[in-house]
Amino acid sequence: MDAPTTMSADDGTSGGGPGGGNGWFTARAGLPGPLAGEAARPPGPDVREPAAAGGREGAASPDARLVRRTLDEIAPVADKVTSYFYALLFTRHPELRCLFPVAMDTQRDRLLRALLTAAEHLDEPEVLTDYLGRLGRGHRKYGTRAAYYPAVGEALIGALIRYARRTWDDATEAAWVRTYTTISQIMIDAAADDERRAPAWWHAEVVGHERRTPDVAVVTVRPDQPYPFLAGQYTTLETPWWPRIWRHYSFASAPRPDGLLTFHVKAVPAGWVSNALVHRARPGDTLRLGPPAGSMTVDHTTDSGLLCLGGGTGIAPIKALVEDVAEHGERRPVEVFYGARTDHDLYDIDTLLRLRRSHPWLEVRAVVDGRTQLPDAVREYGPWNEYDAYLSGPLGMIRSGVDALRGVGVPSDRIRHDSLEELVAAAG
Ligand SMILES: NC(=O)C1=CN([C@@H]2O[C@H](COP(=O)(O)OP(=O)(O)OC[C@H]3O[C@@H](n4cnc5c(N)ncnc54)[C@H](O)[C@@H]3O)[C@@H](O)[C@H]2O)C=CC1
C-alpha cells in the first residue's frame, strides 16, 4: 500500500469476508482474521503504492468497485465496525478468543487495514498473492487453522451488513463473498505450504542482554532450531510476560555462523513488550519468534552503492546490511547516516566506527538533532543517483527521508524501507 518503495507488511491482519452466515465461505473463505496481537512495524508483503484513485477506479473490475464502495461507506465508522466484528466473532465462537491477546488494543485497527489492502489490490493478483501469502504464513504462529476462516468471514460480513447499509445489496454481498473466498484461500494455501517447510514459531533463549542507554537494550537470543533469514529483514517476537502480543524487531546482524540473533530494543512509554525486553528480560528467559519477513535486503546482483539512513534503533537493520555487504566481499560504496536525538543516543556508534576501520568502502556519519535532522544531512553530500537507498527509523524520518531522497534525484524504485503502515503500529 505504499509506494514503489520496498515495504513489508507482515501484519497479521486480514479482513474480509463475506459472510452473512449464508454458508458462503464454508468451503474456503475467511479472511484471516487478525488472529493475534501483533503490532505492526516492519513490513510483510511488499506492497506497492496504489495508483491514483481516479485511474484505479476506471480500470477496476466490478467486484473491486463494489468492495471499494463498501469500504468507502464504512471508513468513517471504522472503529465501530472493528468493535462489532470482534463482538460477533467472540460471541458466536468463544473458542477463538484465546487466540487473541487479553487486551485487544493494538489489534483493533488491523482488520480494517487488511480489508483496505485486499480491496486496493483485488485486481492485482500478484500483489494480492504476495501480501496474503505472507499474512497466511505469519498467522501460523497465532495457531490459526483453516477451519477458523469461515467464522471470521461470517463475522466480517455481519459487520459490513450492519455498517454499510446504504450501499449493501445482493451484488455487493456476492462480490464480498468472492473476495473473501479468494483472500482466505490464498492465506490457507500459503500456510499449508509453509507448514511443510518451517515451524510456525521458534523458541529462542536469551543469551545476552546489554543495556546501552537507560532505554535501549541489545538482546541476543539462541533459537532452538536453525533460523534462516536475510540481513535487512525483521521478525516478530513474543515475550513470556505478555502472551500473544507480538512486536516487530529487525535483525541487528547478518546471519552468523553460531546462529545467534540480535535485536535492538528501545523501551517506549506504555510499550509492554519493549519494556519487558529492556527492563525484565535476562539470560535464560525464553522468547518466541515468528518467521522472518521484509524485503529491505541487499541486491547482490548489482554493484550499486548503498545509501543508508538509520534513525535511533532503526540503525539495527542498517548494521546488518553493512555486515552483509562485507561478508559478500564486495567493494561497493556504503554510506551510513546515523541519526539520533543526542550524542548519548548514538548507542551503537562504536560498532559502526569499528566496521568503518575494517572496511575502506564504508563511510559512517553521525547526525545529532540540532540545526538539521537526519534526512536533511543527505542533501549536503552526494550525488546519490548511482545509489540504492535504505531507510530505517521512526515514521517521520522515513517520510521526510523519502522526500529528501526523491528531491535529490534518487528514483522511487531505488528507495527501500519497511512498511509505513507497520511502522505506525510498531511501538510497544
Ligand atoms: N528496533 C528495531 O529493530 C527497529 C526500529 N525501527 C523503528 O525506529 C524507530 C526508532 O525510534 P527511536 O530510537 O526512538 O528514534 P528517535 O525518535 O530518537 O529518532 C531518531 C532520529 O530520527 C530522526 N527523526 C525522527 N523523527 C523525525 C522526523 N519527523 N523527521 C525527520 N527526522 C526524524 C532524527 O534524526 C532522530 O534523531 C522506532 O519507530 C522503531 O519502530 C525501525 C527498524 C528497526
PDB file of C-alpha atoms and ligand atoms in Angstrom, residues 41-42 216 248-251 263-266 268 310-317 339-342 345 347 367-369 372-376 392-398 400-401 418 423 426-427, ligand 1:
ATOM      1  CA  ARG A  41       6.148  -2.426  12.150  1.00  0.00           C
ATOM      2  CA  PRO A  42       8.032  -3.617   9.534  1.00  0.00           C
ATOM      3  CA  VAL A 216      17.887   0.762  24.908  1.00  0.00           C
ATOM      4  CA  HIS A 248       8.407  -6.493  15.194  1.00  0.00           C
ATOM      5  CA  TYR A 249      12.152  -6.137  15.514  1.00  0.00           C
ATOM      6  CA  SER A 250      14.779  -6.112  12.818  1.00  0.00           C
ATOM      7  CA  PHE A 251      17.766  -8.394  12.975  1.00  0.00           C
ATOM      8  CA  PHE A 263      17.853  -7.199  18.393  1.00  0.00           C
ATOM      9  CA  HIS A 264      17.986  -3.547  19.437  1.00  0.00           C
ATOM     10  CA  VAL A 265      15.058  -2.722  21.674  1.00  0.00           C
ATOM     11  CA  LYS A 266      14.006   0.689  22.949  1.00  0.00           C
ATOM     12  CA  VAL A 268       8.756   3.138  24.777  1.00  0.00           C
ATOM     13  CA  GLY A 310      19.280   4.784  10.291  1.00  0.00           C
ATOM     14  CA  GLY A 311      17.423   6.803  12.947  1.00  0.00           C
ATOM     15  CA  GLY A 312      17.585   5.697  16.595  1.00  0.00           C
ATOM     16  CA  THR A 313      17.174   1.935  16.932  1.00  0.00           C
ATOM     17  CA  GLY A 314      16.431   1.933  13.211  1.00  0.00           C
ATOM     18  CA  ILE A 315      20.190   1.582  12.886  1.00  0.00           C
ATOM     19  CA  ALA A 316      19.794  -2.140  13.691  1.00  0.00           C
ATOM     20  CA  PRO A 317      18.979  -3.437  10.175  1.00  0.00           C
ATOM     21  CA  GLY A 339      20.697   9.919  13.296  1.00  0.00           C
ATOM     22  CA  ALA A 340      19.955  10.381  16.972  1.00  0.00           C
ATOM     23  CA  ARG A 341      18.433  12.963  19.231  1.00  0.00           C
ATOM     24  CA  THR A 342      21.559  13.457  21.347  1.00  0.00           C
ATOM     25  CA  ASP A 345      21.523   8.231  21.935  1.00  0.00           C
ATOM     26  CA  TYR A 347      24.331   3.901  21.357  1.00  0.00           C
ATOM     27  CA  VAL A 367      23.835  13.249  12.675  1.00  0.00           C
ATOM     28  CA  VAL A 368      22.669  14.548  16.025  1.00  0.00           C
ATOM     29  CA  ASP A 369      19.473  16.595  16.065  1.00  0.00           C
ATOM     30  CA  THR A 372      19.354  19.736  10.824  1.00  0.00           C
ATOM     31  CA  GLN A 373      17.725  16.353  11.162  1.00  0.00           C
ATOM     32  CA  LEU A 374      18.898  13.139   9.632  1.00  0.00           C
ATOM     33  CA  PRO A 375      17.095  13.383   6.259  1.00  0.00           C
ATOM     34  CA  ASP A 376      18.455  16.892   5.656  1.00  0.00           C
ATOM     35  CA  SER A 392      15.079   2.637   8.817  1.00  0.00           C
ATOM     36  CA  GLY A 393      13.790   4.531  11.822  1.00  0.00           C
ATOM     37  CA  PRO A 394      10.743   6.424  13.045  1.00  0.00           C
ATOM     38  CA  LEU A 395       7.865   7.015  10.669  1.00  0.00           C
ATOM     39  CA  GLY A 396       8.503  10.757  10.392  1.00  0.00           C
ATOM     40  CA  MET A 397      12.102  10.105   9.472  1.00  0.00           C
ATOM     41  CA  ILE A 398      11.115   7.631   6.780  1.00  0.00           C
ATOM     42  CA  SER A 400      10.902  13.029   5.227  1.00  0.00           C
ATOM     43  CA  GLY A 401      13.818  10.827   4.217  1.00  0.00           C
ATOM     44  CA  ASP A 418       9.842  -1.191   5.878  1.00  0.00           C
ATOM     45  CA  LEU A 423       5.744   1.487  11.387  1.00  0.00           C
ATOM     46  CA  ALA A 426       5.359  -0.583  15.682  1.00  0.00           C
ATOM     47  CA  ALA A 427       5.664   0.823  19.112  1.00  0.00           C
TER      48      ALA A 427
HETATM   49  N1  LIG B   1      14.435  -1.738  16.838  1.00  0.00           N
HETATM   50  C1  LIG B   1      14.419  -2.066  15.570  1.00  0.00           C
HETATM   51  O1  LIG B   1      14.806  -3.186  15.188  1.00  0.00           O
HETATM   52  C2  LIG B   1      13.920  -1.114  14.537  1.00  0.00           C
HETATM   53  C3  LIG B   1      13.239   0.017  14.908  1.00  0.00           C
HETATM   54  N2  LIG B   1      12.692   0.823  13.953  1.00  0.00           N
HETATM   55  C4  LIG B   1      11.926   1.991  14.322  1.00  0.00           C
HETATM   56  O2  LIG B   1      12.859   3.027  14.555  1.00  0.00           O
HETATM   57  C5  LIG B   1      12.308   3.933  15.491  1.00  0.00           C
HETATM   58  C6  LIG B   1      13.396   4.251  16.480  1.00  0.00           C
HETATM   59  O3  LIG B   1      12.922   5.091  17.480  1.00  0.00           O
HETATM   60  P1  LIG B   1      13.894   5.992  18.326  1.00  0.00           P
HETATM   61  O4  LIG B   1      15.156   5.259  18.605  1.00  0.00           O
HETATM   62  O5  LIG B   1      13.080   6.479  19.476  1.00  0.00           O
HETATM   63  O6  LIG B   1      14.223   7.176  17.316  1.00  0.00           O
HETATM   64  P2  LIG B   1      14.136   8.722  17.622  1.00  0.00           P
HETATM   65  O7  LIG B   1      12.731   9.131  17.773  1.00  0.00           O
HETATM   66  O8  LIG B   1      15.102   9.026  18.724  1.00  0.00           O
HETATM   67  O9  LIG B   1      14.661   9.321  16.229  1.00  0.00           O
HETATM   68  C7  LIG B   1      15.941   9.003  15.705  1.00  0.00           C
HETATM   69  C8  LIG B   1      16.337  10.062  14.703  1.00  0.00           C
HETATM   70  O10 LIG B   1      15.481  10.017  13.573  1.00  0.00           O
HETATM   71  C9  LIG B   1      15.330  11.322  13.055  1.00  0.00           C
HETATM   72  N3  LIG B   1      13.922  11.717  13.068  1.00  0.00           N
HETATM   73  C10 LIG B   1      12.993  11.393  13.998  1.00  0.00           C
HETATM   74  N4  LIG B   1      11.804  11.914  13.670  1.00  0.00           N
HETATM   75  C11 LIG B   1      12.000  12.591  12.512  1.00  0.00           C
HETATM   76  C12 LIG B   1      11.156  13.345  11.657  1.00  0.00           C
HETATM   77  N5  LIG B   1       9.839  13.519  11.914  1.00  0.00           N
HETATM   78  N6  LIG B   1      11.691  13.891  10.554  1.00  0.00           N
HETATM   79  C13 LIG B   1      12.984  13.738  10.280  1.00  0.00           C
HETATM   80  N7  LIG B   1      13.837  13.032  11.042  1.00  0.00           N
HETATM   81  C14 LIG B   1      13.342  12.466  12.146  1.00  0.00           C
HETATM   82  C15 LIG B   1      16.114  12.242  13.908  1.00  0.00           C
HETATM   83  O11 LIG B   1      17.414  12.432  13.398  1.00  0.00           O
HETATM   84  C16 LIG B   1      16.189  11.476  15.201  1.00  0.00           C
HETATM   85  O12 LIG B   1      17.205  11.888  15.989  1.00  0.00           O
HETATM   86  C17 LIG B   1      11.066   3.321  16.074  1.00  0.00           C
HETATM   87  O13 LIG B   1       9.969   3.933  15.472  1.00  0.00           O
HETATM   88  C18 LIG B   1      11.156   1.870  15.614  1.00  0.00           C
HETATM   89  O14 LIG B   1       9.881   1.322  15.387  1.00  0.00           O
HETATM   90  C19 LIG B   1      12.873   0.593  12.628  1.00  0.00           C
HETATM   91  C20 LIG B   1      13.562  -0.508  12.210  1.00  0.00           C
HETATM   92  C21 LIG B   1      14.156  -1.427  13.120  1.00  0.00           C
END
